[in-house]
PDB file of C-alpha atoms in Angstrom:
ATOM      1  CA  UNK A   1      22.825  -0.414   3.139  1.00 62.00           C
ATOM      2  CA  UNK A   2      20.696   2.680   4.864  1.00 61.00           C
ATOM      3  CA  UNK A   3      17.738   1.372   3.187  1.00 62.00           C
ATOM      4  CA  UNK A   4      18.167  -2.330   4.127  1.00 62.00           C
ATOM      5  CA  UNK A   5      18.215  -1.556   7.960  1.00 55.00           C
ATOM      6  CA  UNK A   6      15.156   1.028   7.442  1.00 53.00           C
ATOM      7  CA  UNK A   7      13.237  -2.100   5.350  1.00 58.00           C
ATOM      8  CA  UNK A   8      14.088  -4.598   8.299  1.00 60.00           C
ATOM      9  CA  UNK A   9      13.002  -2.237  10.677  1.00 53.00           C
ATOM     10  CA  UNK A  10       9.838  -1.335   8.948  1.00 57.00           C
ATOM     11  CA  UNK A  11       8.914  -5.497   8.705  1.00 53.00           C
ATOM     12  CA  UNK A  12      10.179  -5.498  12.546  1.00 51.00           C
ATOM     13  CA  UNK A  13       8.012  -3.085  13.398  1.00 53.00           C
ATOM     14  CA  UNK A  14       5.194  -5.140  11.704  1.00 52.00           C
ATOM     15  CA  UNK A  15       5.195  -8.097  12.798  1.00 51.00           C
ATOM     16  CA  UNK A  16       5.455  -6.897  16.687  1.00 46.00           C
ATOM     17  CA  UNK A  17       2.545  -5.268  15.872  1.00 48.00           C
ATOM     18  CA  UNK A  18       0.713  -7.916  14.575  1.00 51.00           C
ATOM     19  CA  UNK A  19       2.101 -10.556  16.469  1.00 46.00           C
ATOM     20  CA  UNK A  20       1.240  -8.808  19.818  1.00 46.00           C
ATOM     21  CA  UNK A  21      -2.196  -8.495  19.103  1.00 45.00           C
ATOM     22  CA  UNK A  22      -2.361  -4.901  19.615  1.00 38.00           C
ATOM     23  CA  UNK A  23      -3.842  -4.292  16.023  1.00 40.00           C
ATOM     24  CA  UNK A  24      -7.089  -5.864  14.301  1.00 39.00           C
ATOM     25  CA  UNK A  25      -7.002  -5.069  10.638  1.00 35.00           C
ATOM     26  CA  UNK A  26      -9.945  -3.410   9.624  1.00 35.00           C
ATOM     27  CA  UNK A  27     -12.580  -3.927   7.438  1.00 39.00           C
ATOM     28  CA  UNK A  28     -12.333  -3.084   3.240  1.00 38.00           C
ATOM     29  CA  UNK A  29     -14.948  -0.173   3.061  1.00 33.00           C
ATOM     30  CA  UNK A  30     -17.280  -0.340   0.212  1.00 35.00           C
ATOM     31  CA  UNK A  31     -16.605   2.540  -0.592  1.00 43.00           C
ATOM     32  CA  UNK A  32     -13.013   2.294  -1.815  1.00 46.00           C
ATOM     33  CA  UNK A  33     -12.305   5.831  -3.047  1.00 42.00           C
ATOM     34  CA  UNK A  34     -13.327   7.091  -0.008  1.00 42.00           C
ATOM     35  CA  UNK A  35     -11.145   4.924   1.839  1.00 48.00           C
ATOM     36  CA  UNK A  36      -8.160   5.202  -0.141  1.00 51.00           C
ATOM     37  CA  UNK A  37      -8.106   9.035  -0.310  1.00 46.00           C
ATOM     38  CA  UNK A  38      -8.648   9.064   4.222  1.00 41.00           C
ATOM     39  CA  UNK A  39      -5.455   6.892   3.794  1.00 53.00           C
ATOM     40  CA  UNK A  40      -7.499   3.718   5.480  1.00 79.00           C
ATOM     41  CA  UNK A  41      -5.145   0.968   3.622  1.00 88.00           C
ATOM     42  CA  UNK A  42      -4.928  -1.073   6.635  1.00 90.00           C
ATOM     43  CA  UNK A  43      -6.486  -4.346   5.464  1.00 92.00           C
ATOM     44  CA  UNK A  44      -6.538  -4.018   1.728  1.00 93.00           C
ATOM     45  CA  UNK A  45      -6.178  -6.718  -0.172  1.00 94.00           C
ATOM     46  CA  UNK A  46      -3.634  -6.899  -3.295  1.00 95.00           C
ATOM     47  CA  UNK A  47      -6.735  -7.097  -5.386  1.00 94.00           C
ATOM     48  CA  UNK A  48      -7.846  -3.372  -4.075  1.00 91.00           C
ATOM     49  CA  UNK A  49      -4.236  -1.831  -4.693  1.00 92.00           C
ATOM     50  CA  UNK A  50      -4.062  -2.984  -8.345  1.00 91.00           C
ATOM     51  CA  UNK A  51      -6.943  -2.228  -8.963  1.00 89.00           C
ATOM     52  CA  UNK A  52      -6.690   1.215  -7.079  1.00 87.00           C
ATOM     53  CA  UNK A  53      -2.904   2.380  -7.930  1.00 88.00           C
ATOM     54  CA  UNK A  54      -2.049  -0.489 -10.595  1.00 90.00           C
ATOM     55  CA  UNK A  55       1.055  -2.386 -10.724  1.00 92.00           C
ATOM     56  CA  UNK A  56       3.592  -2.014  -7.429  1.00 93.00           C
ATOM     57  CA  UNK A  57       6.854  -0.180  -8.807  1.00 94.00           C
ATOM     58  CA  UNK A  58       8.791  -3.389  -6.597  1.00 95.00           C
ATOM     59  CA  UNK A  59       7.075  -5.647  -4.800  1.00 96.00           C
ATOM     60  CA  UNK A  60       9.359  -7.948  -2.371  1.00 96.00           C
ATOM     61  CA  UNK A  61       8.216 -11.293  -0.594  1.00 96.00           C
ATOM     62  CA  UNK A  62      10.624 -12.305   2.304  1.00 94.00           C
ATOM     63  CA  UNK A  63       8.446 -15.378   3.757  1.00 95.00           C
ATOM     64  CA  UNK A  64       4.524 -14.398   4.216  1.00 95.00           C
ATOM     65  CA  UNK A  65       5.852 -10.846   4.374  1.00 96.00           C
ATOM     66  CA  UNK A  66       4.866  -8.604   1.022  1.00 96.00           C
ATOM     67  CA  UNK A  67       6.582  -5.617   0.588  1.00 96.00           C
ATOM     68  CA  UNK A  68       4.888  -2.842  -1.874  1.00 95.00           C
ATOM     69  CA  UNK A  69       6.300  -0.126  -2.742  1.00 95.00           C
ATOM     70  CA  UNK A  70       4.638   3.103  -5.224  1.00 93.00           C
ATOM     71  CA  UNK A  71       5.773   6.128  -6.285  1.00 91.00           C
ATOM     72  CA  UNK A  72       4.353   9.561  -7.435  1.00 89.00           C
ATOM     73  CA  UNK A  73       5.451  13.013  -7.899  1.00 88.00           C
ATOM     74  CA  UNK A  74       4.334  13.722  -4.537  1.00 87.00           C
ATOM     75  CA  UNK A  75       5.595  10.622  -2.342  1.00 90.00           C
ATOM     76  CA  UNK A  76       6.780   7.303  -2.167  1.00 91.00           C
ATOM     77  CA  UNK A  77       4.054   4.382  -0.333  1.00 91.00           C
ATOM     78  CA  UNK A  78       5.681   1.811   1.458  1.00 93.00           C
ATOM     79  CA  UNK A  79       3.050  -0.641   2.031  1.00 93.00           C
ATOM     80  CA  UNK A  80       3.823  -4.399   4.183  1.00 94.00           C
ATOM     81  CA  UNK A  81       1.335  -6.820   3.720  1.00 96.00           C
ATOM     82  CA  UNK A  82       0.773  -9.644   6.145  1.00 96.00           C
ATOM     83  CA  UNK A  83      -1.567 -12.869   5.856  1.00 96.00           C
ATOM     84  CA  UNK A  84      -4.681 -12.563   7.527  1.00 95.00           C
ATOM     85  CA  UNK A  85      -6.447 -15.616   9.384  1.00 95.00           C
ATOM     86  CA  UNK A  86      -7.666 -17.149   5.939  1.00 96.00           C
ATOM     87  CA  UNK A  87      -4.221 -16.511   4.544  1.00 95.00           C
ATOM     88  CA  UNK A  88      -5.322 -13.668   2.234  1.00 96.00           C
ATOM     89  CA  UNK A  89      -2.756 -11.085   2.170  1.00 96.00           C
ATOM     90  CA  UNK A  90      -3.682  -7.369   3.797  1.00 95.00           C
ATOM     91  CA  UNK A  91      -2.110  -4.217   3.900  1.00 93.00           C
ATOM     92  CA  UNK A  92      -1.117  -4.017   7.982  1.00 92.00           C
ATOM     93  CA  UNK A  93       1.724  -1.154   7.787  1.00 90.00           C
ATOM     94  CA  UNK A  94       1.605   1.637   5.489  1.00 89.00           C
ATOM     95  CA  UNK A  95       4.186   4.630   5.327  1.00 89.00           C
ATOM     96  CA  UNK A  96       3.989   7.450   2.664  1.00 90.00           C
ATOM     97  CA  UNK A  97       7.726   9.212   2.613  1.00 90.00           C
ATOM     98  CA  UNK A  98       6.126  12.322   2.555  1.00 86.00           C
ATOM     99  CA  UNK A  99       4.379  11.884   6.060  1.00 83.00           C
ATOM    100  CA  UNK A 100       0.720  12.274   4.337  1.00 84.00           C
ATOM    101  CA  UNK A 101      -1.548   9.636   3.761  1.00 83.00           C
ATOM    102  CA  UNK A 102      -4.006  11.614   2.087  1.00 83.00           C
ATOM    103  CA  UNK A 103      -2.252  13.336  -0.041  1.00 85.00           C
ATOM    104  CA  UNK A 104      -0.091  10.451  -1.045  1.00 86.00           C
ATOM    105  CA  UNK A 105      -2.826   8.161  -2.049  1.00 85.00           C
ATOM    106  CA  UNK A 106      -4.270  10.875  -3.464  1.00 85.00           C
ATOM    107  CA  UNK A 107      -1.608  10.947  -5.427  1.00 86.00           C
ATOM    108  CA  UNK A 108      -1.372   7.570  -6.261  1.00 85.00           C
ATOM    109  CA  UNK A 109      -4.878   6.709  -7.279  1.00 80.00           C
ATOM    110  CA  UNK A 110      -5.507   5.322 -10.877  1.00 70.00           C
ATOM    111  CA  UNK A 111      -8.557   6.989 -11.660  1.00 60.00           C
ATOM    112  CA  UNK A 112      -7.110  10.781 -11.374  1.00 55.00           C
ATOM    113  CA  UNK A 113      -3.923   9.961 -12.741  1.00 50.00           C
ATOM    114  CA  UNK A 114      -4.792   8.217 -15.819  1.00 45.00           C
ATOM    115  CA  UNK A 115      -7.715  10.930 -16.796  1.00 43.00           C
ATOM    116  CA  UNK A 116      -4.480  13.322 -15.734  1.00 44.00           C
ATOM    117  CA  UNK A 117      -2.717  11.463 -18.876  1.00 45.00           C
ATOM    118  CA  UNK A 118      -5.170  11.642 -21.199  1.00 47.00           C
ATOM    119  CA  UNK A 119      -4.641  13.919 -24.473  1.00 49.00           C
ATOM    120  CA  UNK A 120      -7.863  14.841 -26.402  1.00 51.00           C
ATOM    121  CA  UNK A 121      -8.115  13.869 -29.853  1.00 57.00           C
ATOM    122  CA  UNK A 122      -7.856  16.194 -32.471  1.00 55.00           C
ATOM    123  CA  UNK A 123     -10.532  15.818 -35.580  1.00 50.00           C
TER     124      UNK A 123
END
């Protein structure tokens, strides 16, 4: 129940946000491991988180609203997702549990943790 009214909240929260005007969603950088590990997800596209972190643990759809949600060792990433103006979905809200966007991408990212899982052959 606690995490229903904290989820309706969060997608509140968004669409003021959005709705009011008061945020522009940035530009994708090129450089997207840059970007990822400053914590700039505002405005990625679904295509950049699967591609960056893989497969959402839960994603959620409740009307245009996308609801993402990862989890590491280190933190959980809540991340809403919003249509932009061509109807492509961005990241506009996102909210690591453990108050650290850095550190929580970090975290998150495909690259380290899959060379992180790798076992060297034996011969």
């Amino acid at each position: 129940m606690a995490q229903q009214a904290v989820f309706q909240l969060m997608v509140v929260a968004a669409a003021v946000l959005i709705l009011s005007g008061c945020t522009q969603m940035s530009r994708q950088s090129a450089d997207l491991a840059t970007s990822l590990n400053a914590g700039g997800l505002v405005g990625a596209t679904p295509a950049t988180l699967s591609s960056a972190f893989g497969p959402p643990a839960l994603r959620r759809v409740d009307g245009t609203a996308q609801v993402w949600l990862y989890h590491s060792a280190v933190c959980g990433l809540n991340l809403i997702l919003y249509p932009d103006r061509s109807g492509m979905p961005r990241v506009a809200l996102a909210v690591p549990d453990n108050g650290d966007p850095v550190s929580c991408t970090a975290s998150l990212r495909r690259d380290l943790t899959d060379a992180a899982l790798e076992h060297a052959t034996s011969s």
